[in-house]
Short mmCIF file of C-alpha atoms in Angstrom, two decimals:
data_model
loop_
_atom_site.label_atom_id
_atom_site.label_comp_id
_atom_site.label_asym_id
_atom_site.label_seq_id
_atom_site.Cartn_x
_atom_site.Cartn_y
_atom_site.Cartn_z
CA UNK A 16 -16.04 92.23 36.04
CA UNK A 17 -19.84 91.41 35.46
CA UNK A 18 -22.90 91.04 37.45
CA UNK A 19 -22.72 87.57 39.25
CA UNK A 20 -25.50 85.63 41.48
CA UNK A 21 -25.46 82.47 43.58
CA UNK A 22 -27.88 81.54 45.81
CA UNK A 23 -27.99 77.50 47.26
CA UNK A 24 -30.66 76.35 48.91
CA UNK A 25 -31.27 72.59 50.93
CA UNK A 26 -34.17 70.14 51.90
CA UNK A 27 -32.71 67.32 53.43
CA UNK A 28 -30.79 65.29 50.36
CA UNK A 29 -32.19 67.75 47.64
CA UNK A 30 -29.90 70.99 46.93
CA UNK A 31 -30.64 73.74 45.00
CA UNK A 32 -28.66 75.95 43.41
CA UNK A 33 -29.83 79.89 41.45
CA UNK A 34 -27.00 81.53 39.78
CA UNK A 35 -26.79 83.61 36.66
CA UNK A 36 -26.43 80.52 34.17
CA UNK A 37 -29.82 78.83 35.52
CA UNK A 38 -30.97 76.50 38.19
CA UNK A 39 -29.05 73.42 38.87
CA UNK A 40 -29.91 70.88 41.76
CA UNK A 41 -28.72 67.82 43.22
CA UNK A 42 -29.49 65.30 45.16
CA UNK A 43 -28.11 62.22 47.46
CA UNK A 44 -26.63 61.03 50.56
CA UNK A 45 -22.91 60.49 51.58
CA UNK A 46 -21.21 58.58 48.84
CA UNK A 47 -23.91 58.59 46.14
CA UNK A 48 -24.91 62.02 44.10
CA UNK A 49 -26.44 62.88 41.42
CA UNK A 50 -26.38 66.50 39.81
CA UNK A 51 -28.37 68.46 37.19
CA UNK A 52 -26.58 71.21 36.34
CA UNK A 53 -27.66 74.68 34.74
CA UNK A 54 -26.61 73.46 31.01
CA UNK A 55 -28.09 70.32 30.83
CA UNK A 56 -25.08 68.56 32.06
CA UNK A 57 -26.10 64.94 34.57
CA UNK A 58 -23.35 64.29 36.90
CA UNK A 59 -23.53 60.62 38.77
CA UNK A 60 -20.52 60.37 41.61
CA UNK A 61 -19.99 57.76 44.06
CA UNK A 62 -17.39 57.13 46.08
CA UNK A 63 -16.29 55.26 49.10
CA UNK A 64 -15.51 58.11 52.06
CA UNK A 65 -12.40 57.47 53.98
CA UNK A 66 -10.52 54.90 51.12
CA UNK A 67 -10.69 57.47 48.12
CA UNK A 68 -12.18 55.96 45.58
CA UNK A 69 -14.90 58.10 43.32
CA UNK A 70 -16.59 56.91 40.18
CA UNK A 71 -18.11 60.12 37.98
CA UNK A 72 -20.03 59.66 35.16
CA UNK A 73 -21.99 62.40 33.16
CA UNK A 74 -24.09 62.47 30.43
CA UNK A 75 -24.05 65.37 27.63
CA UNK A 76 -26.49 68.86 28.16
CA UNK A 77 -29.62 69.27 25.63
CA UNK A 78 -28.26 71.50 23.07
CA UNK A 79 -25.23 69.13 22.43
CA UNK A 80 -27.44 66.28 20.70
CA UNK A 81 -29.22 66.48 17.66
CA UNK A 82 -32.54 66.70 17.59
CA UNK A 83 -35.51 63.92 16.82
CA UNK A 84 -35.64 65.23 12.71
CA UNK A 85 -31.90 65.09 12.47
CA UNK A 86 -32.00 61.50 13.80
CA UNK A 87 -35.17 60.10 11.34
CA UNK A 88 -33.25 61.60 8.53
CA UNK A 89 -30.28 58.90 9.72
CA UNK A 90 -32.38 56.10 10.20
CA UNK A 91 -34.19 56.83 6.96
CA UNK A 92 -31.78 57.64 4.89
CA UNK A 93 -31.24 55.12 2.00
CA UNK A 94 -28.36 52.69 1.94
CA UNK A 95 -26.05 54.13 -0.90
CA UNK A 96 -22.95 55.23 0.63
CA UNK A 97 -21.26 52.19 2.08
CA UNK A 98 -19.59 52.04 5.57
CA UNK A 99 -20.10 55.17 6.30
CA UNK A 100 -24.03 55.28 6.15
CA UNK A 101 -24.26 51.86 8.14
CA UNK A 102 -22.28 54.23 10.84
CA UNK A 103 -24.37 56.86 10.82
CA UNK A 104 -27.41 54.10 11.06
CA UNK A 105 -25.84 52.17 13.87
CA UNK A 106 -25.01 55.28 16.00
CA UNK A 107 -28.27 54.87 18.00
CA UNK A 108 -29.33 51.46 18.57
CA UNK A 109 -32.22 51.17 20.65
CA UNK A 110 -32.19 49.94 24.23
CA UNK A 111 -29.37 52.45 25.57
CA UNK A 112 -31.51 53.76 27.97
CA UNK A 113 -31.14 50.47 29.43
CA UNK A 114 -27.07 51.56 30.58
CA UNK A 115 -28.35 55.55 30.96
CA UNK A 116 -30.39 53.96 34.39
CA UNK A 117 -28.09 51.98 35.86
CA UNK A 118 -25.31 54.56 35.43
CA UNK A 119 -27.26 57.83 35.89
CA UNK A 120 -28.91 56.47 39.32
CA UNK A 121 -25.87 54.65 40.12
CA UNK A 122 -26.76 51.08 40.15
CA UNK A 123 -30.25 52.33 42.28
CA UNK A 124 -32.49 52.22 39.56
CA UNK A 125 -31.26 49.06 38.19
CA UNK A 126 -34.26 46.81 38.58
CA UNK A 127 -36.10 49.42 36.06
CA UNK A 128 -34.65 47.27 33.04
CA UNK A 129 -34.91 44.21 34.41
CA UNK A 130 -38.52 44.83 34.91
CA UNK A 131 -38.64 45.75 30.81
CA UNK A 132 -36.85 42.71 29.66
CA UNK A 133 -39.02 40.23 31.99
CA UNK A 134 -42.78 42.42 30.41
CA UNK A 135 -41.05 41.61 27.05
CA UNK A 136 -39.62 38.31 27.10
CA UNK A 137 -41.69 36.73 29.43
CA UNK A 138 -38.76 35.05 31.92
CA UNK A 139 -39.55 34.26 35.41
CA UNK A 140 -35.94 34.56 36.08
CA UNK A 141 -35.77 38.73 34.42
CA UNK A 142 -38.76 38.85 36.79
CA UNK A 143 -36.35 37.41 39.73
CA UNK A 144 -33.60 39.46 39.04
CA UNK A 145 -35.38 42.90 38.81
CA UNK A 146 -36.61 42.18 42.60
CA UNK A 147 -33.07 41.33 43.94
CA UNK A 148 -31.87 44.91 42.10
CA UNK A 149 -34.89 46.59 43.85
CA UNK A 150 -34.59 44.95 47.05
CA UNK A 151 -30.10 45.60 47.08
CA UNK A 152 -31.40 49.50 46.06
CA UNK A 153 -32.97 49.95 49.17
CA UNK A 154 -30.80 48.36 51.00
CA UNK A 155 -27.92 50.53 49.75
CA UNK A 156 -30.43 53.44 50.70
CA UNK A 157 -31.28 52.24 54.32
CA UNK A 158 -27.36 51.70 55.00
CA UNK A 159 -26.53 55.53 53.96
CA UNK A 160 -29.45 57.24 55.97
CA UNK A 161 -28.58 55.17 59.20
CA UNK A 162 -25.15 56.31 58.98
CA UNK A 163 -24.40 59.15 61.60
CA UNK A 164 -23.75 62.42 59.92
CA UNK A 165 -23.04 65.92 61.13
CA UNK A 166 -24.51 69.34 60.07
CA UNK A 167 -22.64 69.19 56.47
CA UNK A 168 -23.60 65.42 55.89
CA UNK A 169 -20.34 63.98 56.59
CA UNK A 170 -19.78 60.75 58.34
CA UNK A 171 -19.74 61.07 61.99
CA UNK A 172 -17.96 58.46 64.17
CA UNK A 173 -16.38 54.93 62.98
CA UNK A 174 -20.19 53.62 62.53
CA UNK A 175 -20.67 56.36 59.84
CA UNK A 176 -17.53 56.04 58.10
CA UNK A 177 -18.20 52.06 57.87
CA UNK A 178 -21.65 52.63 56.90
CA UNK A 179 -21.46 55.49 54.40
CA UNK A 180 -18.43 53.33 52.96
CA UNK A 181 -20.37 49.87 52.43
CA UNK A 182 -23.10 52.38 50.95
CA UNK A 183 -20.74 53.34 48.52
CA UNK A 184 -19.34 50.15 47.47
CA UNK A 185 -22.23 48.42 47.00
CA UNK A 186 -23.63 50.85 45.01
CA UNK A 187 -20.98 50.89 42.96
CA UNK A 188 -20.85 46.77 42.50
CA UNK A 189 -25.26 47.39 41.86
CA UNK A 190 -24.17 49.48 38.82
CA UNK A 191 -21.22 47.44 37.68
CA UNK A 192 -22.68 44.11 37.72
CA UNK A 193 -25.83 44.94 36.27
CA UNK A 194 -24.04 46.90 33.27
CA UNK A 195 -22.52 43.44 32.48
CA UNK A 196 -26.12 41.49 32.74
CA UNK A 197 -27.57 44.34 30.79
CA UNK A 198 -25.01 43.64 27.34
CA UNK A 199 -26.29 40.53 26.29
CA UNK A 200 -29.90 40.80 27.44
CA UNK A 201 -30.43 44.26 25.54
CA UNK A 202 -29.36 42.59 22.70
CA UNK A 203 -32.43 39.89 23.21
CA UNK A 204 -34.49 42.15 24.01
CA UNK A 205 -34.17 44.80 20.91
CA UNK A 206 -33.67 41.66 18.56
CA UNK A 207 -29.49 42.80 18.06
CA UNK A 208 -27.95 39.57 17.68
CA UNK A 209 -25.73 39.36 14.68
CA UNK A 210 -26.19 36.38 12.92
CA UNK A 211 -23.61 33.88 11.34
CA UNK A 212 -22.38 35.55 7.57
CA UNK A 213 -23.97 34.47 4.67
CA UNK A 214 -21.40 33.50 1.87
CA UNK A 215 -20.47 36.00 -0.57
CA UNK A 216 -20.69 34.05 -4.00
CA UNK A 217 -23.33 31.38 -2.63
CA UNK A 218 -22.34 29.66 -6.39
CA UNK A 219 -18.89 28.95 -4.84
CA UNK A 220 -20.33 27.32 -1.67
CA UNK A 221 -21.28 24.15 -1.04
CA UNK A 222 -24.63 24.16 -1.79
CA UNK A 223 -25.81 22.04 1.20
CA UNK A 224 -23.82 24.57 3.81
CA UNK A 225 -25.55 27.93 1.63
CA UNK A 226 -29.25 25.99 2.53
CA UNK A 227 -28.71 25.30 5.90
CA UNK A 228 -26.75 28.75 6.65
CA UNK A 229 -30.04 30.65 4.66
CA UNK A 230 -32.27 28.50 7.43
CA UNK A 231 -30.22 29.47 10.19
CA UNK A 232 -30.72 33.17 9.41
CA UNK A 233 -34.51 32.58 9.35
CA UNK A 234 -34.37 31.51 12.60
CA UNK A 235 -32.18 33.98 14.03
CA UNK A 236 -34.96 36.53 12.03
CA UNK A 237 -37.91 34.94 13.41
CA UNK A 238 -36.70 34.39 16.85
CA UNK A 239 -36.10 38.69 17.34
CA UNK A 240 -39.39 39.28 15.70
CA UNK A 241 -40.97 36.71 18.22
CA UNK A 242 -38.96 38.50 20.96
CA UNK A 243 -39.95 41.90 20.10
CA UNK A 244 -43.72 40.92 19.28
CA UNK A 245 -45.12 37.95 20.73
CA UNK A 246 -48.73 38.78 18.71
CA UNK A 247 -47.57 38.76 15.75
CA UNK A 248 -45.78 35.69 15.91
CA UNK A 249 -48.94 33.86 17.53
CA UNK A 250 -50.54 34.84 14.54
CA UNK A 251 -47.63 34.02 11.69
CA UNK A 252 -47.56 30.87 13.78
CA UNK A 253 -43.99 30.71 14.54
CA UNK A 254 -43.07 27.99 15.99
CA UNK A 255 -45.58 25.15 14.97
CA UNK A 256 -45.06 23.38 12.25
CA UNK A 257 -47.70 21.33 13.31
CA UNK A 258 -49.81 24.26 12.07
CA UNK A 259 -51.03 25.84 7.96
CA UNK A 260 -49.43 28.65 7.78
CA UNK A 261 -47.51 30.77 5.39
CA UNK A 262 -44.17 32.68 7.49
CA UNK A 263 -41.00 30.49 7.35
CA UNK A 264 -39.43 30.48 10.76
CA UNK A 265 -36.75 28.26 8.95
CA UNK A 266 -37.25 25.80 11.47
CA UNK A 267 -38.07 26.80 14.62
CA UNK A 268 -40.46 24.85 17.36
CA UNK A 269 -42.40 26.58 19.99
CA UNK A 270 -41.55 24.41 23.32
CA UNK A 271 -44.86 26.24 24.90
CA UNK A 272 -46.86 25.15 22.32
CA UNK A 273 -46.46 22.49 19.78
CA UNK A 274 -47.20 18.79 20.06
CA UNK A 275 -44.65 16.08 21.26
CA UNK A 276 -44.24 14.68 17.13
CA UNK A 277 -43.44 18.54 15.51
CA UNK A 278 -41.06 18.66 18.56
CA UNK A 279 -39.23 15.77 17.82
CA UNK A 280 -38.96 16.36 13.88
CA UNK A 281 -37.75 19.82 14.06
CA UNK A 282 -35.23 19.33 16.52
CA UNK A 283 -34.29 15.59 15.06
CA UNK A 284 -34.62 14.06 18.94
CA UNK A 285 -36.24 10.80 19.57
CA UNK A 286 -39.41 11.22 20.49
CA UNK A 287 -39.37 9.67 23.77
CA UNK A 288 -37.26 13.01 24.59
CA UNK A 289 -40.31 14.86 22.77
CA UNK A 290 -42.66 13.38 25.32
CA UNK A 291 -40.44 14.18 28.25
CA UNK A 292 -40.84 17.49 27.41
CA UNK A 293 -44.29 18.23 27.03
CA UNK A 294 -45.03 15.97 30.03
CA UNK A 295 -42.56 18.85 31.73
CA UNK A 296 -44.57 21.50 30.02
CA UNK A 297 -48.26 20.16 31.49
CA UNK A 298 -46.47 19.92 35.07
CA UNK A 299 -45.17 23.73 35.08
CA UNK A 300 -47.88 25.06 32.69
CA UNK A 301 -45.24 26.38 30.83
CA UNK A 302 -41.55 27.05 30.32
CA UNK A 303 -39.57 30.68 30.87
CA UNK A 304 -36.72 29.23 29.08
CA UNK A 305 -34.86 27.13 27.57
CA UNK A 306 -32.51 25.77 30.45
CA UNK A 307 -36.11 24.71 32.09
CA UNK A 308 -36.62 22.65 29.64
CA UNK A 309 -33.45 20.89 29.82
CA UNK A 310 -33.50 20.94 34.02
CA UNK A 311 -37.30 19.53 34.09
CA UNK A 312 -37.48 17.23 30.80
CA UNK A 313 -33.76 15.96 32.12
CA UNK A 314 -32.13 16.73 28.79
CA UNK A 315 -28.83 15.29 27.97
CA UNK A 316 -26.84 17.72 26.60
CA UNK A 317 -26.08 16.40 23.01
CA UNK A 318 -30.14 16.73 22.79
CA UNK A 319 -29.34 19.99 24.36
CA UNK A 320 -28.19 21.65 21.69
CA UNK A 321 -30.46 20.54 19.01
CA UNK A 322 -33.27 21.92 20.69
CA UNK A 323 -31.46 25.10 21.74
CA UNK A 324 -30.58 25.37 17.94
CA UNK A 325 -34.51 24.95 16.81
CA UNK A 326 -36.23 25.47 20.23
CA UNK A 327 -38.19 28.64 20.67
CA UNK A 328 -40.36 29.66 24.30
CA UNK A 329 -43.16 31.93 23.52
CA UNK A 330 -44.51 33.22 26.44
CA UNK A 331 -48.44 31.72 27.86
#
């Protein structure tokens, strides 16, 4: 037997905890914790008191990942091996921090990447969203500190069973739900969509398809670079035909921006449907999207998807 040592101490919702393998703490209210333990280890749990139902998730300690040298000479490694470089380049795509939020505060910090997306793409809607998250965080927050509690912080009475239960759940629907928003906007955000596959032996391909597959994959290109910096596509002059310039976009039309004529070429509309919407445009002072577009310039929705096929919003 060896020399042990424990020692807890508590501050309202904070606990700490001295023992021979380091400092660990916690923190939380009935339902909802989260725990930093002495190797490194995060710990999120929440549960629904009185039905049973927990939800742990935990993220690795320090010493387990590699370190920031280990993971340049991945990313910069040259492209000779096949599938199994792409792997090791793929392993750590950005915006994962994104998902280590929402699970790691348990749905509370979920506006936090809302916020990000709406700075970066510009959406009134992101912007929406991130202050429903914050506003359902505190919420969850008010409902577990009202709940009655005795000397060990568990639920006193039916009132704090009911309370620290709803707590629970709707933390647990917070982080849920906004795991699923957060899959398809990360991959805006960061620029990850995958794009449709370019033939193999373009020679065996109908040479019309090849051209208009190659233009699709310009756009696909320019529309992440826009997404990920607005500057420099003000300055390539994505998005306006209208304009000189020397970047192909491979067809793309900036709805914020270009005239009512370069609208309706690019996205082959008539251009009474042009008009429409840059008459929408002056009214708002500009779009966040492009269902705006369609609500305000009352697109029909074969038009619809010509301009969602060429239309790009670049933020004003």
């Amino acid at each position: 037997m060896g020399f042990s040592y424990r020692k807890s101490f508590k501050a309202g919702p904070l606990r700490v905890t001295a023992s021979k393998s380091g400092i660990s703490y916690s923190a939380g209210v009935k339902g909802l914790r989260v725990t930093k333990r002495a190797n490194g280890r995060v710990q999120t749990t929440v549960s629904a008191p009185g039905t049973g139902l927990r939800y742990t998730t935990s993220s690795r300690g320090g010493g387990n990942q590699p370190g920031s040298a280990t993971w340049a000479n991945r990313v910069n490694a040259p492209v000779t091996a096949g599938p199994a470089v792409v792997h090791a380049r793929t392993e750590r795509h950005p915006g994962r921090w994104y998902f280590a939020v929402v699970l790691l505060s348990a749905g509370l910090f979920s506006a936090i990447p809302f916020a990000h997306a709406a700075a970066r793409l510009g959406r009134r809607e992101l912007r929406v969203k991130a202050g429903i998250y914050g506003a359902a965080a505190v919420a969850v927050g008010l409902l577990a500190s009202v709940a009655p509690q005795d000397a060990q912080g568990n639920p006193v009475g039916t009132a704090g069973n009911v309370l620290s239960t709803v707590s629970g759940l709707l933390a647990l629907a917070l982080m849920l739900t906004a795991s699923l928003q957060l899959i398809p906007l990360r991959r805006e955000v960061y620029g990850l969509q995958v794009g449709l596959p370019m033939p193999s032996a373009p020679g065996a391909a109908d040479p019309v398809v090849a051209a208009h597959l190659a233009a699709r994959a310009r756009r696909d290109e320019a529309r992440a670079l826009a997404q990920r910096d607005p500057v420099l596509a003000y300055d390539l002059r994505i998005g306006r035909p209208d304009l000189p310039r020397q970047y192909d976009d491979g067809g793309l039309v900036d709805l914020n921006g270009a005239p009512a004529d370069a609208i309706a070429a690019a996205c082959s509309i008539e251009s009474s449907l042009a008009e429409q919407i840059v008459q929408a445009r002056q009214a708002l002072g500009s779009f966040s999207s492009l269902d705006e577009v369609f609500v305000y310039a009352q697109i029909d929705q074969v038009a619809a998807e010509r301009i969602r096929d060429h239309g790009l919003i670049l933020p004003r």
